[in-house]
């Protein structure tokens, strides 16, 4: 009887496993194979084994790019959590109707593409049409100035991109939070602030961590924002991958960089999961 | 403004048209059916459909099926994949720069029959691409210039030399194309500071040009890959100077924007598209008739007037007026891109370029 039910359960898993096999595993294997391919006589590439593309990566320029990308995305994950967490906590205190309206509003932000966001921020931060003019109007600046391209512009636009995701990832945990825990803390004399830091945050720690990691991985793949709003020194590894794949048509090197990026995000996920108690 | 935007806009159009072309099933051709001609998508293809193809059909009776092809290497890959399946994605198409060299190296293009191209003599040698054995595989189709463009509100007197890119007074005020192989800044540097592009024949020489480019990096505010990203900034005066396309700058000026395109004394960068015929193309007579038609002075004048491109035939052969010629080009000697170096030193140039522009 029990054996039968576990068999049915495994049977139910087959379609999803096959899907994952085809749509995730096969492209990954292809990328892996391309990243170690060898050049053919005609300048094309062919099946083989060579580490030359990884050797090309192993120069300070590319390693520095990889570290910069990881650092930038970690900072974005941190900033978007700092914005999204208190907001989501407040949101769960609202009535059900306004909660729904807020969630719809935030979901709608997700429909904006990275391209739209990048170009909107470009205008917003420009000298002629940008917020610098408002600073002039209120007397904070003497003359309008451009705020892009700069590291700050890249950071601001990517945080903007990431905040709705953080809210949606944090919302389930915070909305299911047992209210009696807060009440207990309050009746025992803790201030709302203390309750927030010593009760609410520790209880929702897994959600904070998974949200942070998701944002990290998500922004690691951003291409348009760093390119449009940043200078070349702010271009991430993903921008360089696109350059190699689309403009230089060096698929093997693009694949090698992609494998590195994948390894980078996998190791970050692994480390975070290990040190956060393995959930 | 939107008219020419998509021509060289790699990010969107190239990828999108690539995908469409890939997914389109190949259609079996009836005998003497239309030939499939590939031009760059957007404004280019529209203009060809409207002004050029009907003239060709009227002159020869051959129908044309127009298709949009991506610029850059994506199109070469599609041709290559089709060749593996012993077919061709288009009968004749435009191809520029480095991809054309690579395609030739891989022998992906057919050798053309010069006896069927009487108008080939209108084109000088630069516009006749040949294999080592002398076989013709590429015929110049049209040209465009990259020039030094300025916003006349911000910079009333436009500089007359590419040396302005190095001038310290323009610190953080310049926009240039973001790749070595589409900005041709190595060639510009060689022409401006080393007396011509011959210095690029050796790796040492290229390195010297890179060292010189490093000196202009502080002046560059924007390294753009998308024409639209720079056009707006140039028109608003946000980034008052930079490399840009002469034809689009002319359109912006015609619309009343304070944009001036200057041919520097070292010359504008002349980039060109060539007609190539992939392997396995069958209606060869029709394709030759098409290329020959495109090489006539009359068609070249038609292109200059309606597409805004510079003629590949000697300007004196055409009936273009001086004004019309000035709108599409300049009598000064142009800077001709050294496509060969991007093939020979591809990885090294791309890595060094990335390092140099990141400061």
mmCIF file of N, CA, C and O in Angstrom, chain A residues 41-45 52-53 56 59-62 65 119 122 125-129 145-149 223-224 227-228 230-233 235 239-240 242-244 246-250 253, chain B residues 9-11 14-15 72-74 77 80 84 102 105-106 154 172 178-179 181-182 217-218 220-223 225-226 228-229 236-239 346-348 350-351 353-355 357-359:
data_model
loop_
_atom_site.group_PDB
_atom_site.id
_atom_site.type_symbol
_atom_site.label_atom_id
_atom_site.label_comp_id
_atom_site.label_asym_id
_atom_site.label_seq_id
_atom_site.Cartn_x
_atom_site.Cartn_y
_atom_site.Cartn_z
ATOM 1 N N UNK A 41 39.712 24.600 -38.670
ATOM 2 C CA UNK A 41 40.630 25.216 -39.636
ATOM 3 C C UNK A 41 40.089 26.503 -40.224
ATOM 4 O O UNK A 41 40.837 27.423 -40.547
ATOM 5 N N UNK A 42 38.760 26.557 -40.379
ATOM 6 C CA UNK A 42 38.181 27.705 -41.063
ATOM 7 C C UNK A 42 37.889 28.866 -40.124
ATOM 8 O O UNK A 42 37.287 29.853 -40.514
ATOM 9 N N UNK A 43 38.316 28.752 -38.873
ATOM 10 C CA UNK A 43 38.069 29.854 -37.947
ATOM 11 C C UNK A 43 36.802 29.645 -37.152
ATOM 12 O O UNK A 43 36.455 30.462 -36.296
ATOM 13 N N UNK A 44 36.105 28.566 -37.447
ATOM 14 C CA UNK A 44 34.909 28.203 -36.697
ATOM 15 C C UNK A 44 35.352 27.407 -35.461
ATOM 16 O O UNK A 44 36.530 27.252 -35.216
ATOM 17 N N UNK A 45 34.392 26.884 -34.683
ATOM 18 C CA UNK A 45 34.798 26.030 -33.582
ATOM 19 C C UNK A 45 34.183 24.644 -33.738
ATOM 20 O O UNK A 45 33.169 24.488 -34.403
ATOM 21 N N UNK A 52 41.574 26.725 -23.341
ATOM 22 C CA UNK A 52 42.114 28.029 -23.721
ATOM 23 C C UNK A 52 41.168 29.189 -23.383
ATOM 24 O O UNK A 52 41.631 30.273 -23.036
ATOM 25 N N UNK A 53 39.851 28.922 -23.463
ATOM 26 C CA UNK A 53 38.917 30.024 -23.186
ATOM 27 C C UNK A 53 38.873 30.344 -21.702
ATOM 28 O O UNK A 53 38.656 31.493 -21.318
ATOM 29 N N UNK A 56 41.933 32.314 -20.995
ATOM 30 C CA UNK A 56 41.759 33.716 -21.377
ATOM 31 C C UNK A 56 41.020 34.470 -20.277
ATOM 32 O O UNK A 56 41.277 35.634 -20.019
ATOM 33 N N UNK A 59 42.737 36.157 -16.469
ATOM 34 C CA UNK A 59 43.608 37.329 -16.406
ATOM 35 C C UNK A 59 42.940 38.302 -15.445
ATOM 36 O O UNK A 59 41.738 38.207 -15.208
ATOM 37 N N UNK A 60 43.734 39.222 -14.927
ATOM 38 C CA UNK A 60 43.202 40.103 -13.892
ATOM 39 C C UNK A 60 41.977 40.878 -14.380
ATOM 40 O O UNK A 60 41.018 41.089 -13.649
ATOM 41 N N UNK A 61 41.990 41.268 -15.676
ATOM 42 C CA UNK A 61 40.874 42.056 -16.188
ATOM 43 C C UNK A 61 39.531 41.338 -15.997
ATOM 44 O O UNK A 61 38.583 41.897 -15.451
ATOM 45 N N UNK A 62 39.464 40.073 -16.436
ATOM 46 C CA UNK A 62 38.193 39.348 -16.344
ATOM 47 C C UNK A 62 37.868 38.943 -14.906
ATOM 48 O O UNK A 62 36.706 38.962 -14.499
ATOM 49 N N UNK A 65 36.485 41.882 -13.305
ATOM 50 C CA UNK A 65 35.100 42.078 -13.760
ATOM 51 C C UNK A 65 34.145 41.161 -12.986
ATOM 52 O O UNK A 65 33.060 41.560 -12.585
ATOM 53 N N UNK A 119 16.259 53.004 -20.042
ATOM 54 C CA UNK A 119 16.133 54.245 -20.796
ATOM 55 C C UNK A 119 15.352 55.312 -20.018
ATOM 56 O O UNK A 119 15.630 56.500 -20.146
ATOM 57 N N UNK A 122 17.753 56.802 -17.736
ATOM 58 C CA UNK A 122 18.693 57.646 -18.471
ATOM 59 C C UNK A 122 18.127 59.064 -18.612
ATOM 60 O O UNK A 122 18.845 60.049 -18.447
ATOM 61 N N UNK A 125 17.949 60.889 -15.150
ATOM 62 C CA UNK A 125 19.240 61.345 -14.608
ATOM 63 C C UNK A 125 19.989 62.259 -15.574
ATOM 64 O O UNK A 125 21.127 62.632 -15.328
ATOM 65 N N UNK A 126 19.348 62.620 -16.679
ATOM 66 C CA UNK A 126 20.041 63.450 -17.661
ATOM 67 C C UNK A 126 20.073 64.910 -17.207
ATOM 68 O O UNK A 126 19.342 65.310 -16.309
ATOM 69 N N UNK A 127 20.920 65.680 -17.870
ATOM 70 C CA UNK A 127 21.059 67.084 -17.505
ATOM 71 C C UNK A 127 19.831 67.873 -17.934
ATOM 72 O O UNK A 127 19.334 68.722 -17.210
ATOM 73 N N UNK A 128 19.343 67.544 -19.158
ATOM 74 C CA UNK A 128 18.278 68.374 -19.723
ATOM 75 C C UNK A 128 16.894 68.040 -19.172
ATOM 76 O O UNK A 128 16.112 68.947 -18.901
ATOM 77 N N UNK A 129 16.599 66.757 -19.008
ATOM 78 C CA UNK A 129 15.237 66.418 -18.595
ATOM 79 C C UNK A 129 15.164 65.802 -17.210
ATOM 80 O O UNK A 129 14.125 65.293 -16.800
ATOM 81 N N UNK A 145 22.960 69.267 -13.885
ATOM 82 C CA UNK A 145 24.085 68.419 -14.276
ATOM 83 C C UNK A 145 23.588 67.008 -14.561
ATOM 84 O O UNK A 145 22.493 66.632 -14.120
ATOM 85 N N UNK A 146 24.380 66.262 -15.308
ATOM 86 C CA UNK A 146 23.985 64.896 -15.642
ATOM 87 C C UNK A 146 24.499 63.944 -14.570
ATOM 88 O O UNK A 146 25.600 64.091 -14.067
ATOM 89 N N UNK A 147 23.665 62.973 -14.207
ATOM 90 C CA UNK A 147 24.073 62.008 -13.184
ATOM 91 C C UNK A 147 24.386 60.658 -13.808
ATOM 92 O O UNK A 147 24.627 59.669 -13.120
ATOM 93 N N UNK A 148 24.342 60.585 -15.108
ATOM 94 C CA UNK A 148 24.634 59.342 -15.798
ATOM 95 C C UNK A 148 25.588 59.623 -16.941
ATOM 96 O O UNK A 148 25.533 60.715 -17.502
ATOM 97 N N UNK A 149 26.457 58.726 -17.317
ATOM 98 C CA UNK A 149 26.696 57.402 -16.758
ATOM 99 C C UNK A 149 27.564 57.452 -15.495
ATOM 100 O O UNK A 149 28.514 58.194 -15.428
ATOM 101 N N UNK A 223 21.921 43.137 -18.249
ATOM 102 C CA UNK A 223 22.836 43.532 -19.324
ATOM 103 C C UNK A 223 22.650 44.994 -19.699
ATOM 104 O O UNK A 223 23.594 45.756 -19.847
ATOM 105 N N UNK A 224 21.373 45.373 -19.875
ATOM 106 C CA UNK A 224 21.087 46.684 -20.463
ATOM 107 C C UNK A 224 21.413 47.816 -19.491
ATOM 108 O O UNK A 224 22.018 48.818 -19.883
ATOM 109 N N UNK A 227 25.057 48.729 -19.168
ATOM 110 C CA UNK A 227 25.560 49.217 -20.439
ATOM 111 C C UNK A 227 25.081 50.629 -20.740
ATOM 112 O O UNK A 227 25.832 51.456 -21.233
ATOM 113 N N UNK A 228 23.800 50.888 -20.461
ATOM 114 C CA UNK A 228 23.229 52.192 -20.802
ATOM 115 C C UNK A 228 23.573 53.243 -19.743
ATOM 116 O O UNK A 228 23.834 54.396 -20.065
ATOM 117 N N UNK A 230 26.000 52.902 -17.260
ATOM 118 C CA UNK A 230 27.336 52.839 -16.675
ATOM 119 C C UNK A 230 28.419 53.160 -17.676
ATOM 120 O O UNK A 230 28.196 53.173 -18.888
ATOM 121 N N UNK A 231 29.594 53.451 -17.148
ATOM 122 C CA UNK A 231 30.772 53.587 -18.001
ATOM 123 C C UNK A 231 31.353 52.189 -18.191
ATOM 124 O O UNK A 231 30.950 51.259 -17.490
ATOM 125 N N UNK A 232 32.314 52.038 -19.119
ATOM 126 C CA UNK A 232 32.869 50.697 -19.326
ATOM 127 C C UNK A 232 33.373 50.040 -18.039
ATOM 128 O O UNK A 232 33.300 48.824 -17.901
ATOM 129 N N UNK A 233 33.848 50.863 -17.078
ATOM 130 C CA UNK A 233 34.334 50.230 -15.840
ATOM 131 C C UNK A 233 33.190 49.707 -14.965
ATOM 132 O O UNK A 233 33.433 49.046 -13.972
ATOM 133 N N UNK A 235 30.686 47.941 -16.455
ATOM 134 C CA UNK A 235 30.066 46.846 -17.203
ATOM 135 C C UNK A 235 30.307 45.535 -16.470
ATOM 136 O O UNK A 235 31.421 45.226 -16.060
ATOM 137 N N UNK A 239 27.504 41.773 -19.479
ATOM 138 C CA UNK A 239 27.675 42.655 -20.639
ATOM 139 C C UNK A 239 28.784 42.107 -21.537
ATOM 140 O O UNK A 239 28.643 42.056 -22.762
ATOM 141 N N UNK A 240 29.875 41.657 -20.901
ATOM 142 C CA UNK A 240 30.993 41.120 -21.686
ATOM 143 C C UNK A 240 30.597 39.832 -22.409
ATOM 144 O O UNK A 240 31.035 39.577 -23.527
ATOM 145 N N UNK A 242 27.590 39.154 -23.550
ATOM 146 C CA UNK A 242 26.803 39.589 -24.701
ATOM 147 C C UNK A 242 27.718 40.093 -25.814
ATOM 148 O O UNK A 242 27.516 39.773 -26.988
ATOM 149 N N UNK A 243 28.706 40.900 -25.439
ATOM 150 C CA UNK A 243 29.659 41.410 -26.437
ATOM 151 C C UNK A 243 30.295 40.269 -27.208
ATOM 152 O O UNK A 243 30.371 40.303 -28.434
ATOM 153 N N UNK A 244 30.755 39.270 -26.463
ATOM 154 C CA UNK A 244 31.448 38.156 -27.110
ATOM 155 C C UNK A 244 30.494 37.355 -27.991
ATOM 156 O O UNK A 244 30.845 36.952 -29.089
ATOM 157 N N UNK A 246 27.336 38.265 -29.278
ATOM 158 C CA UNK A 246 26.623 38.940 -30.355
ATOM 159 C C UNK A 246 27.564 39.696 -31.287
ATOM 160 O O UNK A 246 27.422 39.632 -32.496
ATOM 161 N N UNK A 247 28.517 40.413 -30.722
ATOM 162 C CA UNK A 247 29.326 41.295 -31.564
ATOM 163 C C UNK A 247 30.595 40.611 -32.081
ATOM 164 O O UNK A 247 30.961 40.772 -33.237
ATOM 165 N N UNK A 248 31.289 39.889 -31.213
ATOM 166 C CA UNK A 248 32.530 39.255 -31.664
ATOM 167 C C UNK A 248 32.294 37.838 -32.162
ATOM 168 O O UNK A 248 33.181 37.187 -32.661
ATOM 169 N N UNK A 249 31.102 37.385 -31.977
ATOM 170 C CA UNK A 249 30.719 36.018 -32.304
ATOM 171 C C UNK A 249 31.742 34.981 -31.874
ATOM 172 O O UNK A 249 32.104 34.069 -32.615
ATOM 173 N N UNK A 250 32.227 35.137 -30.673
ATOM 174 C CA UNK A 250 33.122 34.144 -30.097
ATOM 175 C C UNK A 250 32.316 33.318 -29.092
ATOM 176 O O UNK A 250 32.365 33.542 -27.898
ATOM 177 N N UNK A 253 34.194 31.499 -26.108
ATOM 178 C CA UNK A 253 34.602 32.352 -24.994
ATOM 179 C C UNK A 253 33.378 32.865 -24.228
ATOM 180 O O UNK A 253 33.386 32.918 -22.993
ATOM 181 N N UNK B 9 21.206 49.155 -35.490
ATOM 182 C CA UNK B 9 20.902 48.908 -34.080
ATOM 183 C C UNK B 9 21.000 47.422 -33.808
ATOM 184 O O UNK B 9 20.093 46.658 -34.068
ATOM 185 N N UNK B 10 22.139 47.016 -33.276
ATOM 186 C CA UNK B 10 22.414 45.589 -33.131
ATOM 187 C C UNK B 10 21.503 44.927 -32.104
ATOM 188 O O UNK B 10 20.870 43.949 -32.356
ATOM 189 N N UNK B 11 21.474 45.531 -30.922
ATOM 190 C CA UNK B 11 20.867 44.849 -29.782
ATOM 191 C C UNK B 11 19.471 44.335 -30.094
ATOM 192 O O UNK B 11 19.163 43.177 -29.862
ATOM 193 N N UNK B 14 18.983 43.271 -34.732
ATOM 194 C CA UNK B 14 19.795 42.163 -35.220
ATOM 195 C C UNK B 14 19.305 40.848 -34.632
ATOM 196 O O UNK B 14 19.072 39.883 -35.343
ATOM 197 N N UNK B 15 19.113 40.871 -33.322
ATOM 198 C CA UNK B 15 18.686 39.644 -32.671
ATOM 199 C C UNK B 15 17.290 39.246 -33.128
ATOM 200 O O UNK B 15 17.032 38.079 -33.434
ATOM 201 N N UNK B 72 26.147 42.425 -38.848
ATOM 202 C CA UNK B 72 27.056 41.694 -37.965
ATOM 203 C C UNK B 72 27.113 40.212 -38.247
ATOM 204 O O UNK B 72 26.661 39.726 -39.280
ATOM 205 N N UNK B 73 27.644 39.509 -37.278
ATOM 206 C CA UNK B 73 28.026 38.120 -37.482
ATOM 207 C C UNK B 73 26.848 37.154 -37.478
ATOM 208 O O UNK B 73 26.953 36.047 -37.984
ATOM 209 N N UNK B 74 25.731 37.578 -36.904
ATOM 210 C CA UNK B 74 24.583 36.685 -36.794
ATOM 211 C C UNK B 74 24.163 36.149 -38.166
ATOM 212 O O UNK B 74 23.836 34.981 -38.319
ATOM 213 N N UNK B 77 26.393 33.432 -39.499
ATOM 214 C CA UNK B 77 26.133 32.142 -38.863
ATOM 215 C C UNK B 77 24.924 31.461 -39.514
ATOM 216 O O UNK B 77 24.918 30.255 -39.743
ATOM 217 N N UNK B 80 25.992 30.065 -42.739
ATOM 218 C CA UNK B 80 26.823 28.880 -42.510
ATOM 219 C C UNK B 80 25.962 27.666 -42.161
ATOM 220 O O UNK B 80 26.156 26.576 -42.691
ATOM 221 N N UNK B 84 25.360 24.067 -44.334
ATOM 222 C CA UNK B 84 25.493 22.694 -43.839
ATOM 223 C C UNK B 84 24.322 21.841 -44.306
ATOM 224 O O UNK B 84 24.461 20.650 -44.532
ATOM 225 N N UNK B 102 35.381 36.888 -42.895
ATOM 226 C CA UNK B 102 35.329 35.550 -42.296
ATOM 227 C C UNK B 102 34.611 34.576 -43.197
ATOM 228 O O UNK B 102 35.035 33.430 -43.364
ATOM 229 N N UNK B 105 36.836 33.518 -45.918
ATOM 230 C CA UNK B 105 37.842 32.566 -45.471
ATOM 231 C C UNK B 105 37.257 31.157 -45.409
ATOM 232 O O UNK B 105 37.923 30.174 -45.695
ATOM 233 N N UNK B 106 35.985 31.093 -45.026
ATOM 234 C CA UNK B 106 35.335 29.786 -44.926
ATOM 235 C C UNK B 106 34.691 29.381 -46.254
ATOM 236 O O UNK B 106 33.944 28.420 -46.313
ATOM 237 N N UNK B 154 26.181 73.956 -28.247
ATOM 238 C CA UNK B 154 27.217 73.806 -27.217
ATOM 239 C C UNK B 154 28.603 74.107 -27.783
ATOM 240 O O UNK B 154 29.448 74.663 -27.095
ATOM 241 N N UNK B 172 35.210 64.524 -20.645
ATOM 242 C CA UNK B 172 33.903 63.981 -20.270
ATOM 243 C C UNK B 172 32.749 64.488 -21.140
ATOM 244 O O UNK B 172 31.622 64.588 -20.692
ATOM 245 N N UNK B 178 31.068 51.839 -29.025
ATOM 246 C CA UNK B 178 31.634 51.077 -27.917
ATOM 247 C C UNK B 178 32.471 49.853 -28.243
ATOM 248 O O UNK B 178 32.938 49.181 -27.344
ATOM 249 N N UNK B 179 32.649 49.549 -29.534
ATOM 250 C CA UNK B 179 33.441 48.367 -29.868
ATOM 251 C C UNK B 179 34.570 48.762 -30.802
ATOM 252 O O UNK B 179 34.422 49.671 -31.620
ATOM 253 N N UNK B 181 35.548 47.121 -33.267
ATOM 254 C CA UNK B 181 35.227 46.760 -34.638
ATOM 255 C C UNK B 181 34.043 47.513 -35.218
ATOM 256 O O UNK B 181 33.699 47.309 -36.367
ATOM 257 N N UNK B 182 33.383 48.389 -34.458
ATOM 258 C CA UNK B 182 32.383 49.243 -35.113
ATOM 259 C C UNK B 182 32.678 50.732 -34.966
ATOM 260 O O UNK B 182 32.109 51.556 -35.658
ATOM 261 N N UNK B 217 40.549 58.417 -23.336
ATOM 262 C CA UNK B 217 39.490 57.808 -22.522
ATOM 263 C C UNK B 217 38.848 58.794 -21.530
ATOM 264 O O UNK B 217 37.617 58.818 -21.390
ATOM 265 N N UNK B 218 39.653 59.653 -20.852
ATOM 266 C CA UNK B 218 39.008 60.594 -19.915
ATOM 267 C C UNK B 218 38.021 61.558 -20.593
ATOM 268 O O UNK B 218 37.139 62.096 -19.939
ATOM 269 N N UNK B 220 35.925 60.681 -22.916
ATOM 270 C CA UNK B 220 34.730 59.971 -23.373
ATOM 271 C C UNK B 220 33.737 59.805 -22.233
ATOM 272 O O UNK B 220 34.062 59.273 -21.173
ATOM 273 N N UNK B 221 32.544 60.294 -22.483
ATOM 274 C CA UNK B 221 31.490 60.153 -21.488
ATOM 275 C C UNK B 221 30.674 58.900 -21.775
ATOM 276 O O UNK B 221 30.272 58.179 -20.880
ATOM 277 N N UNK B 222 30.437 58.652 -23.059
ATOM 278 C CA UNK B 222 29.573 57.527 -23.427
ATOM 279 C C UNK B 222 30.225 56.644 -24.485
ATOM 280 O O UNK B 222 30.672 57.137 -25.522
ATOM 281 N N UNK B 223 30.310 55.368 -24.203
ATOM 282 C CA UNK B 223 30.738 54.380 -25.206
ATOM 283 C C UNK B 223 29.466 53.683 -25.644
ATOM 284 O O UNK B 223 29.001 52.785 -24.977
ATOM 285 N N UNK B 225 26.588 51.548 -27.870
ATOM 286 C CA UNK B 225 26.456 50.433 -28.801
ATOM 287 C C UNK B 225 25.159 50.578 -29.573
ATOM 288 O O UNK B 225 24.894 49.854 -30.499
ATOM 289 N N UNK B 226 24.348 51.521 -29.149
ATOM 290 C CA UNK B 226 23.047 51.693 -29.754
ATOM 291 C C UNK B 226 22.948 53.139 -30.234
ATOM 292 O O UNK B 226 23.078 54.055 -29.434
ATOM 293 N N UNK B 228 20.587 55.004 -30.948
ATOM 294 C CA UNK B 228 19.559 55.807 -30.281
ATOM 295 C C UNK B 228 20.072 56.420 -28.992
ATOM 296 O O UNK B 228 19.721 57.559 -28.652
ATOM 297 N N UNK B 229 20.934 55.675 -28.285
ATOM 298 C CA UNK B 229 21.427 56.155 -26.987
ATOM 299 C C UNK B 229 22.264 57.414 -27.160
ATOM 300 O O UNK B 229 22.275 58.282 -26.291
ATOM 301 N N UNK B 236 20.315 66.906 -27.679
ATOM 302 C CA UNK B 236 20.046 67.742 -26.512
ATOM 303 C C UNK B 236 21.270 68.541 -26.081
ATOM 304 O O UNK B 236 21.159 69.424 -25.240
ATOM 305 N N UNK B 237 22.431 68.162 -26.588
ATOM 306 C CA UNK B 237 23.654 68.832 -26.158
ATOM 307 C C UNK B 237 24.207 68.252 -24.871
ATOM 308 O O UNK B 237 25.184 68.734 -24.315
ATOM 309 N N UNK B 238 23.563 67.200 -24.389
ATOM 310 C CA UNK B 238 24.023 66.531 -23.176
ATOM 311 C C UNK B 238 25.452 66.011 -23.370
ATOM 312 O O UNK B 238 26.299 66.145 -22.511
ATOM 313 N N UNK B 239 25.684 65.385 -24.522
ATOM 314 C CA UNK B 239 27.030 64.986 -24.931
ATOM 315 C C UNK B 239 27.254 65.698 -26.265
ATOM 316 O O UNK B 239 26.746 65.266 -27.299
ATOM 317 N N UNK B 346 41.531 38.958 -33.488
ATOM 318 C CA UNK B 346 40.207 39.187 -32.914
ATOM 319 C C UNK B 346 40.210 39.222 -31.380
ATOM 320 O O UNK B 346 39.786 40.217 -30.778
ATOM 321 N N UNK B 347 40.700 38.145 -30.756
ATOM 322 C CA UNK B 347 40.637 38.057 -29.294
ATOM 323 C C UNK B 347 41.489 39.117 -28.629
ATOM 324 O O UNK B 347 41.071 39.768 -27.684
ATOM 325 N N UNK B 348 42.690 39.280 -29.162
ATOM 326 C CA UNK B 348 43.620 40.224 -28.550
ATOM 327 C C UNK B 348 43.075 41.653 -28.631
ATOM 328 O O UNK B 348 43.097 42.402 -27.658
ATOM 329 N N UNK B 350 39.915 42.592 -28.919
ATOM 330 C CA UNK B 350 38.734 42.774 -28.080
ATOM 331 C C UNK B 350 39.122 42.864 -26.595
ATOM 332 O O UNK B 350 38.589 43.683 -25.854
ATOM 333 N N UNK B 351 40.088 42.041 -26.163
ATOM 334 C CA UNK B 351 40.524 42.113 -24.757
ATOM 335 C C UNK B 351 41.232 43.425 -24.451
ATOM 336 O O UNK B 351 40.964 44.073 -23.437
ATOM 337 N N UNK B 353 41.047 46.259 -26.072
ATOM 338 C CA UNK B 353 40.057 47.338 -26.161
ATOM 339 C C UNK B 353 39.285 47.453 -24.852
ATOM 340 O O UNK B 353 39.151 48.540 -24.282
ATOM 341 N N UNK B 354 38.774 46.323 -24.358
ATOM 342 C CA UNK B 354 38.002 46.346 -23.104
ATOM 343 C C UNK B 354 38.830 46.917 -21.960
ATOM 344 O O UNK B 354 38.329 47.691 -21.152
ATOM 345 N N UNK B 355 40.086 46.493 -21.908
ATOM 346 C CA UNK B 355 40.958 46.971 -20.832
ATOM 347 C C UNK B 355 41.187 48.472 -20.959
ATOM 348 O O UNK B 355 41.112 49.199 -19.977
ATOM 349 N N UNK B 357 39.388 50.865 -22.559
ATOM 350 C CA UNK B 357 38.256 51.772 -22.355
ATOM 351 C C UNK B 357 37.751 51.740 -20.917
ATOM 352 O O UNK B 357 37.109 52.681 -20.465
ATOM 353 N N UNK B 358 38.048 50.652 -20.183
ATOM 354 C CA UNK B 358 37.639 50.618 -18.779
ATOM 355 C C UNK B 358 38.592 51.455 -17.918
ATOM 356 O O UNK B 358 38.415 51.566 -16.710
ATOM 357 N N UNK B 359 39.605 52.026 -18.543
ATOM 358 C CA UNK B 359 40.489 52.995 -17.871
ATOM 359 C C UNK B 359 41.539 52.362 -16.986
ATOM 360 O O UNK B 359 41.317 51.463 -16.258
#
